[in-house]
Tab-separated table of C-alpha atoms in Angstrom:
chain	number	residue	atom	x	y	z
A	1	UNK	CA	275.593	331.475	186.552
A	2	UNK	CA	279.264	330.594	187.459
A	3	UNK	CA	281.919	331.566	184.991
A	4	UNK	CA	285.621	331.459	184.479
A	5	UNK	CA	287.722	333.921	182.428
A	6	UNK	CA	291.366	333.476	181.521
A	7	UNK	CA	293.612	334.853	179.045
A	8	UNK	CA	293.325	332.818	175.896
A	9	UNK	CA	296.766	333.263	174.416
A	10	UNK	CA	298.803	331.744	172.795
A	11	UNK	CA	301.493	332.598	175.032
A	12	UNK	CA	304.980	332.098	173.678
A	13	UNK	CA	307.984	332.301	175.976
A	14	UNK	CA	311.574	331.468	175.899
A	15	UNK	CA	312.861	328.814	178.335
A	16	UNK	CA	313.445	329.713	181.913
A	17	UNK	CA	311.164	332.787	181.562
A	18	UNK	CA	308.637	333.607	184.189
A	19	UNK	CA	304.987	332.583	183.355
A	20	UNK	CA	301.968	334.080	184.552
A	21	UNK	CA	298.481	333.128	183.177
A	22	UNK	CA	295.643	335.178	184.636
A	23	UNK	CA	292.297	333.505	185.739
A	24	UNK	CA	289.054	335.270	187.303
A	25	UNK	CA	285.980	333.772	188.275
A	26	UNK	CA	282.434	334.572	188.994
A	27	UNK	CA	280.589	332.213	191.465
A	28	UNK	CA	277.828	332.108	194.236
A	29	UNK	CA	278.902	330.216	197.433
A	30	UNK	CA	282.531	328.914	197.972
A	31	UNK	CA	283.730	327.186	194.891
A	32	UNK	CA	287.035	325.085	194.720
A	33	UNK	CA	289.231	326.289	192.222
A	34	UNK	CA	291.546	324.151	189.836
A	35	UNK	CA	294.179	324.384	187.190
A	36	UNK	CA	294.380	321.531	184.588
A	37	UNK	CA	296.875	320.939	181.869
A	38	UNK	CA	296.513	319.264	178.553
A	39	UNK	CA	299.396	317.932	176.766
A	40	UNK	CA	299.040	317.372	172.851
A	41	UNK	CA	296.900	314.488	172.014
A	42	UNK	CA	296.010	313.732	175.881
A	43	UNK	CA	293.108	314.363	178.160
A	44	UNK	CA	293.143	316.892	180.965
A	45	UNK	CA	295.413	316.312	184.082
A	46	UNK	CA	294.867	318.114	187.409
A	47	UNK	CA	297.769	320.366	187.961
A	48	UNK	CA	296.769	321.948	191.163
A	49	UNK	CA	293.942	323.101	193.364
A	50	UNK	CA	292.661	325.256	196.105
A	51	UNK	CA	289.486	324.735	198.160
A	52	UNK	CA	289.245	327.919	200.255
A	53	UNK	CA	290.234	331.573	200.302
A	54	UNK	CA	294.015	332.163	200.885
A	55	UNK	CA	294.913	328.600	199.929
A	56	UNK	CA	298.015	328.156	197.768
A	57	UNK	CA	297.990	325.172	195.344
A	58	UNK	CA	301.401	324.035	193.996
A	59	UNK	CA	302.771	321.357	191.696
A	60	UNK	CA	305.689	320.787	189.394
A	61	UNK	CA	306.862	324.294	190.070
A	62	UNK	CA	303.711	325.902	189.313
A	63	UNK	CA	301.517	327.763	191.958
A	64	UNK	CA	298.325	329.773	192.242
A	65	UNK	CA	296.670	331.317	195.366
A	66	UNK	CA	292.879	331.339	195.838
A	67	UNK	CA	292.083	335.283	196.183
A	68	UNK	CA	288.401	335.714	197.257
A	69	UNK	CA	288.725	339.476	197.458
A	70	UNK	CA	289.836	339.806	193.730
A	71	UNK	CA	288.080	336.639	192.653
A	72	UNK	CA	291.347	335.340	190.940
A	73	UNK	CA	293.504	332.152	190.751
A	74	UNK	CA	296.518	332.992	188.630
A	75	UNK	CA	298.920	330.461	187.733
A	76	UNK	CA	302.620	331.246	187.984
A	77	UNK	CA	305.902	329.446	187.344
A	78	UNK	CA	309.422	331.011	187.923
A	79	UNK	CA	311.227	329.176	185.151
A	80	UNK	CA	309.214	327.433	182.258
A	81	UNK	CA	310.739	324.627	180.535
A	82	UNK	CA	309.983	323.337	176.836
A	83	UNK	CA	308.154	320.307	178.461
A	84	UNK	CA	305.601	322.817	180.070
A	85	UNK	CA	304.216	323.418	176.478
A	86	UNK	CA	300.548	322.637	176.588
A	87	UNK	CA	297.082	323.917	177.165
A	88	UNK	CA	296.155	325.280	180.486
A	89	UNK	CA	292.548	325.436	181.835
A	90	UNK	CA	291.376	327.256	184.859
A	91	UNK	CA	288.152	325.960	186.416
A	92	UNK	CA	285.903	325.889	189.470
A	93	UNK	CA	283.502	323.509	191.111
A	94	UNK	CA	280.386	324.131	193.226
A	95	UNK	CA	279.917	323.054	196.872
A	96	UNK	CA	278.739	319.729	195.782
A	97	UNK	CA	281.384	318.975	193.241
A	98	UNK	CA	278.777	318.431	190.540
A	99	UNK	CA	278.941	321.641	188.522
A	100	UNK	CA	282.438	322.284	187.018
A	101	UNK	CA	282.946	325.222	184.925
A	102	UNK	CA	286.062	325.514	182.694
A	103	UNK	CA	287.758	328.664	181.322
A	104	UNK	CA	288.566	328.452	177.478
A	105	UNK	CA	292.158	327.353	178.019
A	106	UNK	CA	295.439	329.159	177.255
A	107	UNK	CA	297.977	327.609	174.952
A	108	UNK	CA	301.533	327.876	176.115
A	109	UNK	CA	304.570	327.362	173.781
A	110	UNK	CA	307.995	327.317	175.430
A	111	UNK	CA	310.814	327.680	172.879
A	112	UNK	CA	314.348	326.429	173.775
B	1	UNK	CA	295.576	306.152	190.957
B	2	UNK	CA	292.281	306.860	189.382
B	3	UNK	CA	291.902	305.597	185.830
B	4	UNK	CA	289.352	306.730	183.384
B	5	UNK	CA	289.276	304.970	179.969
B	6	UNK	CA	287.496	305.617	176.685
B	7	UNK	CA	286.687	303.066	174.392
B	8	UNK	CA	288.410	304.555	171.344
B	9	UNK	CA	291.064	307.280	170.941
B	10	UNK	CA	289.826	307.948	167.148
B	11	UNK	CA	286.683	307.328	165.454
B	12	UNK	CA	285.411	308.128	161.952
B	13	UNK	CA	281.635	307.672	161.193
B	14	UNK	CA	279.250	308.688	158.426
B	15	UNK	CA	276.420	311.199	158.828
B	16	UNK	CA	273.353	309.641	159.989
B	17	UNK	CA	275.164	306.763	161.829
B	18	UNK	CA	274.516	305.831	165.389
B	19	UNK	CA	277.588	306.354	167.501
B	20	UNK	CA	278.388	305.000	170.910
B	21	UNK	CA	281.200	306.368	173.084
B	22	UNK	CA	281.924	304.394	176.237
B	23	UNK	CA	283.607	305.654	179.245
B	24	UNK	CA	284.749	303.415	182.221
B	25	UNK	CA	286.265	304.633	185.598
B	26	UNK	CA	287.575	302.270	188.219
B	27	UNK	CA	287.315	304.351	191.527
B	28	UNK	CA	283.773	303.977	192.288
B	29	UNK	CA	282.951	307.566	191.624
B	30	UNK	CA	279.408	308.643	191.943
B	31	UNK	CA	279.561	311.396	189.314
B	32	UNK	CA	280.584	311.187	185.553
B	33	UNK	CA	280.558	313.645	182.888
B	34	UNK	CA	280.644	313.988	179.106
B	35	UNK	CA	282.257	317.157	177.617
B	36	UNK	CA	283.124	318.113	173.992
B	37	UNK	CA	286.238	320.334	173.284
B	38	UNK	CA	286.265	322.508	170.314
B	39	UNK	CA	289.005	325.007	169.305
B	40	UNK	CA	288.196	328.517	170.816
B	41	UNK	CA	285.262	327.280	172.894
B	42	UNK	CA	287.011	325.326	175.559
B	43	UNK	CA	285.196	322.461	177.268
B	44	UNK	CA	281.491	322.355	177.063
B	45	UNK	CA	279.378	319.937	179.274
B	46	UNK	CA	276.793	317.857	177.254
B	47	UNK	CA	275.527	315.511	180.043
B	48	UNK	CA	276.505	314.415	183.687
B	49	UNK	CA	275.397	311.584	185.932
B	50	UNK	CA	275.322	311.620	189.682
B	51	UNK	CA	274.193	307.974	190.108
B	52	UNK	CA	273.175	304.791	188.209
B	53	UNK	CA	270.332	305.553	185.977
B	54	UNK	CA	270.290	309.171	186.810
B	55	UNK	CA	271.278	311.882	184.205
B	56	UNK	CA	271.225	315.534	183.948
B	57	UNK	CA	271.519	317.720	180.807
B	58	UNK	CA	274.473	319.866	180.499
B	59	UNK	CA	274.925	323.010	178.403
B	60	UNK	CA	274.665	321.411	175.078
B	61	UNK	CA	272.604	318.233	175.282
B	62	UNK	CA	270.907	318.512	171.767
B	63	UNK	CA	271.613	315.628	169.457
B	64	UNK	CA	272.967	313.504	172.130
B	65	UNK	CA	271.688	310.950	174.947
B	66	UNK	CA	273.424	309.146	177.640
B	67	UNK	CA	273.334	305.784	179.464
B	68	UNK	CA	274.412	304.906	183.026
B	69	UNK	CA	273.383	301.340	183.855
B	70	UNK	CA	276.167	300.574	185.891
B	71	UNK	CA	278.226	302.700	188.372
B	72	UNK	CA	281.553	302.527	186.493
B	73	UNK	CA	280.184	302.928	182.912
B	74	UNK	CA	278.827	306.068	181.200
B	75	UNK	CA	277.968	305.933	177.578
B	76	UNK	CA	277.469	308.928	175.206
B	77	UNK	CA	275.181	308.165	172.293
B	78	UNK	CA	274.808	310.259	168.883
B	79	UNK	CA	271.539	309.080	167.743
B	80	UNK	CA	272.258	310.244	164.112
B	81	UNK	CA	275.696	311.698	163.862
B	82	UNK	CA	275.966	315.021	162.150
B	83	UNK	CA	279.127	316.782	160.618
B	84	UNK	CA	278.880	319.529	163.345
B	85	UNK	CA	279.366	316.832	165.915
B	86	UNK	CA	282.967	316.404	164.806
B	87	UNK	CA	285.052	316.987	167.980
B	88	UNK	CA	287.094	315.895	170.802
B	89	UNK	CA	284.989	314.107	173.429
B	90	UNK	CA	286.070	313.988	176.930
B	91	UNK	CA	284.941	311.833	179.798
B	92	UNK	CA	285.408	312.620	183.502
B	93	UNK	CA	284.636	311.427	186.923
B	94	UNK	CA	284.524	312.762	190.399
B	95	UNK	CA	283.219	312.250	194.017
B	96	UNK	CA	280.427	314.455	195.001
B	97	UNK	CA	281.486	316.118	198.186
B	98	UNK	CA	283.881	318.958	199.312
B	99	UNK	CA	286.495	316.674	200.607
B	100	UNK	CA	290.044	316.897	199.436
B	101	UNK	CA	289.022	314.488	196.579
B	102	UNK	CA	286.374	316.389	194.715
B	103	UNK	CA	288.674	316.759	191.665
B	104	UNK	CA	287.570	315.712	188.192
B	105	UNK	CA	289.600	312.885	186.571
B	106	UNK	CA	289.654	312.829	182.900
B	107	UNK	CA	290.008	310.086	180.270
B	108	UNK	CA	292.302	310.487	177.214
B	109	UNK	CA	289.438	311.721	174.921
B	110	UNK	CA	287.925	310.350	171.756
B	111	UNK	CA	288.487	312.528	168.683
B	112	UNK	CA	285.404	311.757	166.544
B	113	UNK	CA	285.224	312.809	162.792
B	114	UNK	CA	281.831	312.581	161.148
B	115	UNK	CA	282.000	312.565	157.322
């Protein structure tokens, strides 16, 4: 079946450092790919998405590119802030939007 | 904005009790989902529903049941709560097609503790 693998962390960075969180997937068909963020004590919020190969999703300084050839969707940000501290989930959905698969989440801590 | 609400943020129940977790969405979404989130295990799908009165088992349905009598409401039921069901429960909804709006929208979560 479909699956998502991501680095589990925790990842600890200093403010203004560069962030990369790796995500790779296994899927049949042409899934949509997502990054969700969960701040402490809250539910998941959509951070960005891409629905086809070579699409780049971006939001709040974060970006990720749908790479079909490497089955990857790595999350990057050029300069992280303390407020970016959260758990980040990579996910995919199937052609019908009914089967969502999440990675295990990566906890990011940004120190001032 | 899509809003998904869950009936309780925190809940404490005793072993053997019947527990109801309610989820309501206000965007007329067809699909609704219940997940549980545990440290180191990420999100695991319990049940989902793609229409009123329809339901499908997810990866870990044992010990749970669901009810979808109205489109906007999806209830998760623990028939006889056990300590291994202590977890964070997340509800989500989505539209079932590949338009730009096939995103899942999540509620704030219910942290359930079973004593």
